[in-house]
XYZ file of C-alpha atoms in Angstrom:
369
model
C 0.000 0.000 0.000
C 1.406 3.462 -0.854
C 2.512 5.497 2.130
C -0.015 8.266 1.396
C -2.940 5.801 1.317
C -1.838 4.250 4.593
C -1.651 7.661 6.243
C -5.141 8.605 5.084
C -6.568 5.268 6.220
C -5.080 5.560 9.709
C -6.463 9.077 10.097
C -9.940 7.569 10.412
C -11.221 7.642 14.024
C -11.933 3.905 14.064
C -8.412 3.075 12.965
C -6.876 5.446 15.491
C -8.996 3.911 18.270
C -7.962 0.384 17.294
C -4.297 1.363 17.187
C -4.540 2.954 20.646
C -6.074 -0.174 22.198
C -3.540 -2.407 20.469
C -0.785 -0.159 21.834
C -2.100 -0.626 25.380
C -2.432 -4.382 24.890
C 1.119 -4.581 23.566
C 2.357 -3.092 26.857
C 0.848 -6.173 28.521
C 2.275 -8.524 25.868
C -1.223 -9.279 24.541
C -2.002 -9.683 20.838
C -5.357 -9.469 19.058
C -4.442 -12.588 17.113
C -5.047 -15.557 19.394
C -1.692 -17.325 19.242
C -1.115 -17.761 22.978
C -3.509 -18.555 25.854
C -3.677 -14.917 27.004
C -4.111 -13.358 23.532
C -7.585 -12.240 22.468
C -9.681 -12.622 19.346
C -11.941 -9.680 18.450
C -15.235 -10.509 16.710
C -16.716 -6.994 16.573
C -14.566 -3.955 15.793
C -16.841 -1.774 17.953
C -14.915 -3.446 20.792
C -12.038 -0.966 20.410
C -14.179 2.165 20.797
C -16.139 0.674 23.693
C -13.005 -0.205 25.638
C -11.299 3.127 24.924
C -14.314 5.176 26.035
C -15.670 2.967 28.847
C -12.545 1.301 30.236
C -12.993 -1.813 32.374
C -16.787 -1.525 32.202
C -16.630 -1.600 28.413
C -14.156 -4.472 28.419
C -16.404 -6.627 30.587
C -19.617 -5.745 28.762
C -17.995 -6.411 25.392
C -17.047 -9.878 26.626
C -20.590 -10.506 27.898
C -21.906 -9.540 24.443
C -19.495 -11.904 22.673
C -17.442 -9.181 20.986
C -14.158 -10.841 21.976
C -12.841 -14.100 23.361
C -9.746 -15.437 25.047
C -8.597 -19.002 25.587
C -7.662 -18.290 29.218
C -9.326 -15.167 30.626
C -7.513 -15.482 33.932
C -4.134 -15.246 32.180
C -5.320 -12.286 30.088
C -6.319 -10.322 33.200
C -3.114 -11.422 34.943
C -1.091 -9.943 32.063
C -3.004 -6.659 32.291
C -2.446 -6.311 36.032
C 1.176 -7.462 35.881
C 2.021 -4.801 33.289
C 0.150 -2.115 35.307
C -1.192 -0.877 31.994
C -4.231 0.614 33.761
C -1.956 3.334 35.169
C -1.182 4.429 31.614
C -4.828 4.548 30.509
C -7.033 7.571 31.170
C -9.957 6.663 33.411
C -13.364 6.462 31.769
C -16.291 8.630 32.841
C -17.972 5.554 34.330
C -14.939 4.943 36.528
C -14.816 8.559 37.676
C -18.537 8.483 38.484
C -18.240 5.207 40.417
C -15.373 6.517 42.549
C -17.007 9.940 42.999
C -20.247 8.426 44.336
C -18.322 6.218 46.756
C -16.326 9.188 47.985
C -19.255 11.564 48.421
C -22.025 9.275 49.640
C -22.458 6.413 52.080
C -23.398 3.698 49.583
C -23.506 1.003 52.256
C -25.973 2.599 54.667
C -28.856 0.550 56.021
C -31.241 1.447 53.205
C -28.741 0.435 50.510
C -27.128 -2.546 52.220
C -29.584 -5.029 50.686
C -28.803 -4.055 47.095
C -25.925 -6.501 46.843
C -28.046 -9.168 48.536
C -30.837 -8.826 45.987
C -28.534 -8.690 42.972
C -25.895 -11.239 43.977
C -26.726 -13.443 46.940
C -30.382 -14.033 46.033
C -29.549 -15.333 42.539
C -30.463 -18.856 43.570
C -29.030 -21.470 45.892
C -28.834 -23.877 42.941
C -26.054 -21.765 41.381
C -24.015 -21.659 44.579
C -24.627 -25.323 45.401
C -23.182 -26.218 41.999
C -20.198 -23.884 42.305
C -19.121 -24.160 45.933
C -17.998 -26.979 48.250
C -20.458 -29.140 50.265
C -20.553 -26.556 53.099
C -21.273 -23.780 50.539
C -18.412 -21.544 51.650
C -18.218 -18.406 49.500
C -14.824 -17.104 50.609
C -11.168 -17.940 50.073
C -10.037 -21.430 51.004
C -6.786 -22.216 52.824
C -4.599 -24.342 50.549
C -1.558 -24.865 52.787
C -2.041 -28.658 52.826
C -5.380 -29.054 51.045
C -5.673 -30.738 47.655
C -9.410 -30.218 47.084
C -11.781 -27.283 47.467
C -13.676 -29.034 50.269
C -10.441 -29.620 52.193
C -9.331 -26.010 51.654
C -12.569 -24.705 53.148
C -12.663 -26.993 56.184
C -8.950 -26.300 56.769
C -9.780 -22.583 56.686
C -12.542 -23.064 59.244
C -10.275 -25.092 61.505
C -7.538 -22.470 61.208
C -10.019 -19.826 62.375
C -11.232 -21.974 65.264
C -7.677 -22.607 66.441
C -6.706 -18.938 66.129
C -9.687 -18.021 68.296
C -9.009 -20.800 70.802
C -12.602 -22.019 70.702
C -13.724 -24.077 73.679
C -16.988 -25.943 74.420
C -19.661 -23.641 75.785
C -18.307 -20.432 74.234
C -20.804 -18.166 72.505
C -19.684 -17.179 69.011
C -21.039 -14.556 66.592
C -20.614 -14.857 62.812
C -21.248 -11.481 61.115
C -22.309 -12.257 57.564
C -22.722 -15.993 58.080
C -23.550 -16.851 54.454
C -25.074 -20.308 54.113
C -24.053 -21.250 57.650
C -20.953 -23.321 56.973
C -18.776 -21.878 59.725
C -21.334 -21.910 62.543
C -22.189 -25.512 61.649
C -18.507 -26.513 61.673
C -17.697 -24.678 64.925
C -20.727 -26.084 66.739
C -20.041 -29.664 65.619
C -16.251 -29.734 65.985
C -15.656 -27.339 68.889
C -18.860 -27.531 70.904
C -19.726 -23.833 70.833
C -23.117 -22.162 70.639
C -23.362 -19.722 67.759
C -25.374 -16.896 66.257
C -25.090 -16.159 62.552
C -26.487 -13.036 60.919
C -27.154 -12.374 57.230
C -29.428 -10.152 55.132
C -30.132 -12.901 52.587
C -33.313 -14.922 52.992
C -31.901 -17.668 50.741
C -28.783 -17.964 52.868
C -30.714 -17.920 56.138
C -33.085 -20.661 54.973
C -30.205 -22.944 53.998
C -28.225 -22.174 57.171
C -31.206 -22.985 59.394
C -31.737 -26.252 57.537
C -28.180 -27.537 57.981
C -27.999 -26.377 61.624
C -31.432 -27.579 62.689
C -30.163 -29.947 65.418
C -27.285 -27.735 66.583
C -27.084 -24.932 69.186
C -27.088 -22.360 66.374
C -29.398 -19.407 65.775
C -29.587 -17.780 62.318
C -30.966 -14.252 62.147
C -31.751 -11.920 59.254
C -30.236 -8.829 60.801
C -28.018 -5.853 59.952
C -24.788 -5.858 61.952
C -25.625 -2.366 63.204
C -28.625 -3.788 65.096
C -26.635 -6.234 67.254
C -27.240 -5.936 71.015
C -25.891 -9.221 72.461
C -22.446 -10.046 73.837
C -20.152 -12.891 72.746
C -16.936 -14.643 73.742
C -15.692 -14.690 70.159
C -16.672 -12.875 66.958
C -15.765 -13.743 63.382
C -16.626 -12.181 60.051
C -15.647 -14.087 56.912
C -15.906 -12.370 53.527
C -18.483 -9.766 54.564
C -16.311 -6.720 55.305
C -15.946 -6.086 51.563
C -19.562 -4.846 51.638
C -19.208 -2.525 54.646
C -17.645 0.516 52.955
C -15.050 2.979 54.191
C -17.629 5.326 55.681
C -18.853 2.489 57.914
C -15.570 0.801 58.899
C -15.405 2.602 62.239
C -19.041 1.819 63.008
C -18.463 -1.846 62.155
C -15.493 -2.039 64.519
C -17.378 -0.209 67.266
C -20.244 -2.713 66.962
C -17.802 -5.643 67.172
C -16.065 -4.033 70.164
C -19.375 -3.456 71.943
C -20.536 -7.041 71.293
C -17.290 -8.660 72.462
C -16.884 -9.648 76.101
C -13.763 -8.389 77.920
C -10.765 -10.476 76.909
C -12.573 -11.819 73.857
C -11.145 -12.250 70.366
C -12.408 -10.981 67.020
C -11.196 -12.478 63.726
C -11.765 -10.587 60.477
C -11.332 -12.473 57.181
C -11.445 -10.041 54.248
C -10.158 -9.307 50.780
C -7.886 -6.265 50.831
C -6.173 -3.976 48.394
C -2.709 -2.424 48.369
C -3.863 1.205 48.235
C -6.653 3.268 49.790
C -9.288 4.282 47.243
C -13.034 4.813 47.260
C -15.365 2.690 45.186
C -14.628 -0.389 43.150
C -14.165 -1.466 39.545
C -17.164 -0.139 37.520
C -17.936 -3.529 35.929
C -17.816 -5.347 39.283
C -19.993 -2.594 40.773
C -22.626 -2.846 38.033
C -22.879 -6.607 37.581
C -21.450 -8.442 40.605
C -21.046 -6.526 43.884
C -22.940 -3.204 43.896
C -21.415 -0.673 46.298
C -18.555 -3.007 47.245
C -15.261 -1.610 48.481
C -12.018 -3.352 49.379
C -10.257 -2.064 52.499
C -6.593 -1.140 52.717
C -4.220 -1.711 55.630
C -4.348 1.995 56.470
C -8.140 2.126 56.596
C -8.477 -0.977 58.734
C -5.799 0.402 61.051
C -7.668 3.665 61.436
C -10.957 1.880 62.086
C -9.638 -0.243 64.963
C -7.586 2.477 66.667
C -8.348 2.752 70.417
C -10.699 -0.236 70.141
C -8.629 -3.380 69.541
C -5.135 -4.765 70.009
C -3.827 -6.167 66.709
C -2.546 -9.646 67.541
C -1.876 -11.077 64.089
C -2.161 -10.119 60.408
C -2.081 -13.150 58.092
C -2.004 -12.805 54.295
C -2.746 -15.782 52.050
C -4.039 -13.895 49.002
C -2.472 -16.281 46.509
C -4.887 -18.955 47.781
C -7.800 -17.015 46.325
C -6.477 -17.700 42.825
C -6.801 -21.449 43.469
C -10.215 -21.011 45.083
C -11.640 -19.008 42.186
C -10.292 -21.453 39.609
C -11.912 -24.319 41.529
C -15.214 -22.413 41.632
C -15.075 -21.837 37.890
C -14.361 -25.503 37.180
C -17.413 -26.475 39.247
C -19.589 -23.803 37.623
C -18.473 -24.710 34.113
C -19.048 -28.422 34.732
C -22.549 -27.783 36.089
C -23.551 -25.264 33.436
C -25.675 -27.709 31.355
C -28.002 -28.070 34.382
C -28.117 -24.287 34.982
C -28.265 -22.997 31.413
C -32.023 -22.940 30.924
C -32.553 -20.847 34.057
C -29.691 -18.350 33.739
C -28.964 -18.014 29.994
C -25.848 -17.643 27.856
C -25.107 -13.990 28.701
C -25.095 -14.863 32.398
C -22.566 -17.630 31.672
C -20.186 -15.162 30.033
C -20.722 -12.651 32.855
C -20.050 -15.225 35.595
C -17.070 -16.659 33.756
C -15.606 -13.175 33.362
C -16.187 -12.464 37.051
C -14.540 -15.612 38.387
C -11.590 -15.743 35.997
C -10.807 -12.018 36.035
C -10.718 -12.081 39.833
C -8.431 -15.120 39.718
C -6.058 -13.169 37.476
C -6.150 -10.200 39.832
C -5.198 -12.285 42.850
C -2.500 -14.072 40.830
C -0.924 -10.708 40.060
C -1.170 -9.795 43.778
C -3.380 -6.834 42.904
C -5.683 -8.034 45.699
C -4.925 -9.757 48.979
C -6.722 -12.019 51.453
C -6.221 -11.123 55.081
C -7.098 -12.748 58.384
C -6.727 -10.315 61.267
């Protein structure tokens, strides 16, 4: 092609947009010709404009709509995070709006706290039963010695029980008890009585069913309404929904509910820096109003309330957990397809595998405090 013709062609907005996205992808060693597991194949050229103008939201939505594919999504996202290419890309308006709202407003107040329950946790127990382990644990497993997902989750529970020094007769509170796996395990293996609280009716119904013959009470209750006292308190994978504007309140509630000399264990995803809000795609489709805490923000929230005894990071284990969840979900999809539909499959696949890539790149952490 003559040089002049090439110059004219590349002056077109669509061509310039494509070249810009390809330039960003090259920084992460990603090609748009699928030669390697982390390369992508673009099926709709509108993909380039959508990603350039909408950032991570556009990238995720374009995948949901089938505009691009990748052999191994987790490796693709890993490459993006590892290269830190996002620092070189101008934030989209959707990202600015998401972070602005989180900074200016309390998006996790009582009136809004059920949004994530309705959108995410009320999807259907059939989905989570297919994806999770037999105890239906929806948080990072502990893979120190485990070889299966079920082992990783029970090992995690036992690690928590041993850290807290649980003894028969102790009264334990689980803030955000999910489907009741921990309170069931602690009551059966360590002889404690337990109270679990959740805002999800689906979770509460399942938890009550599996704990029916145990000294366990499951309540649909906001943590801010707690008025009992306990020997031990745990919260596993719920703090990500609390929000920076409520961290201090959360810690004050835990402090008030804990008997003198008691122990509180917090199990939470964390991030390396302090920011407001979350990824716009995750906010819109997976965890509305979610926010990952930083070390600094947790430290500020517990000041003059608690003594920090131990800070344990096993974030790399979340990569293994998410990959195991995806394998289960993918295997069970033929039985779920008619209810949830193909676009949901691509959304859920993108969610699980992109998070796995993020943990693999150590962009996110998993802490037990």
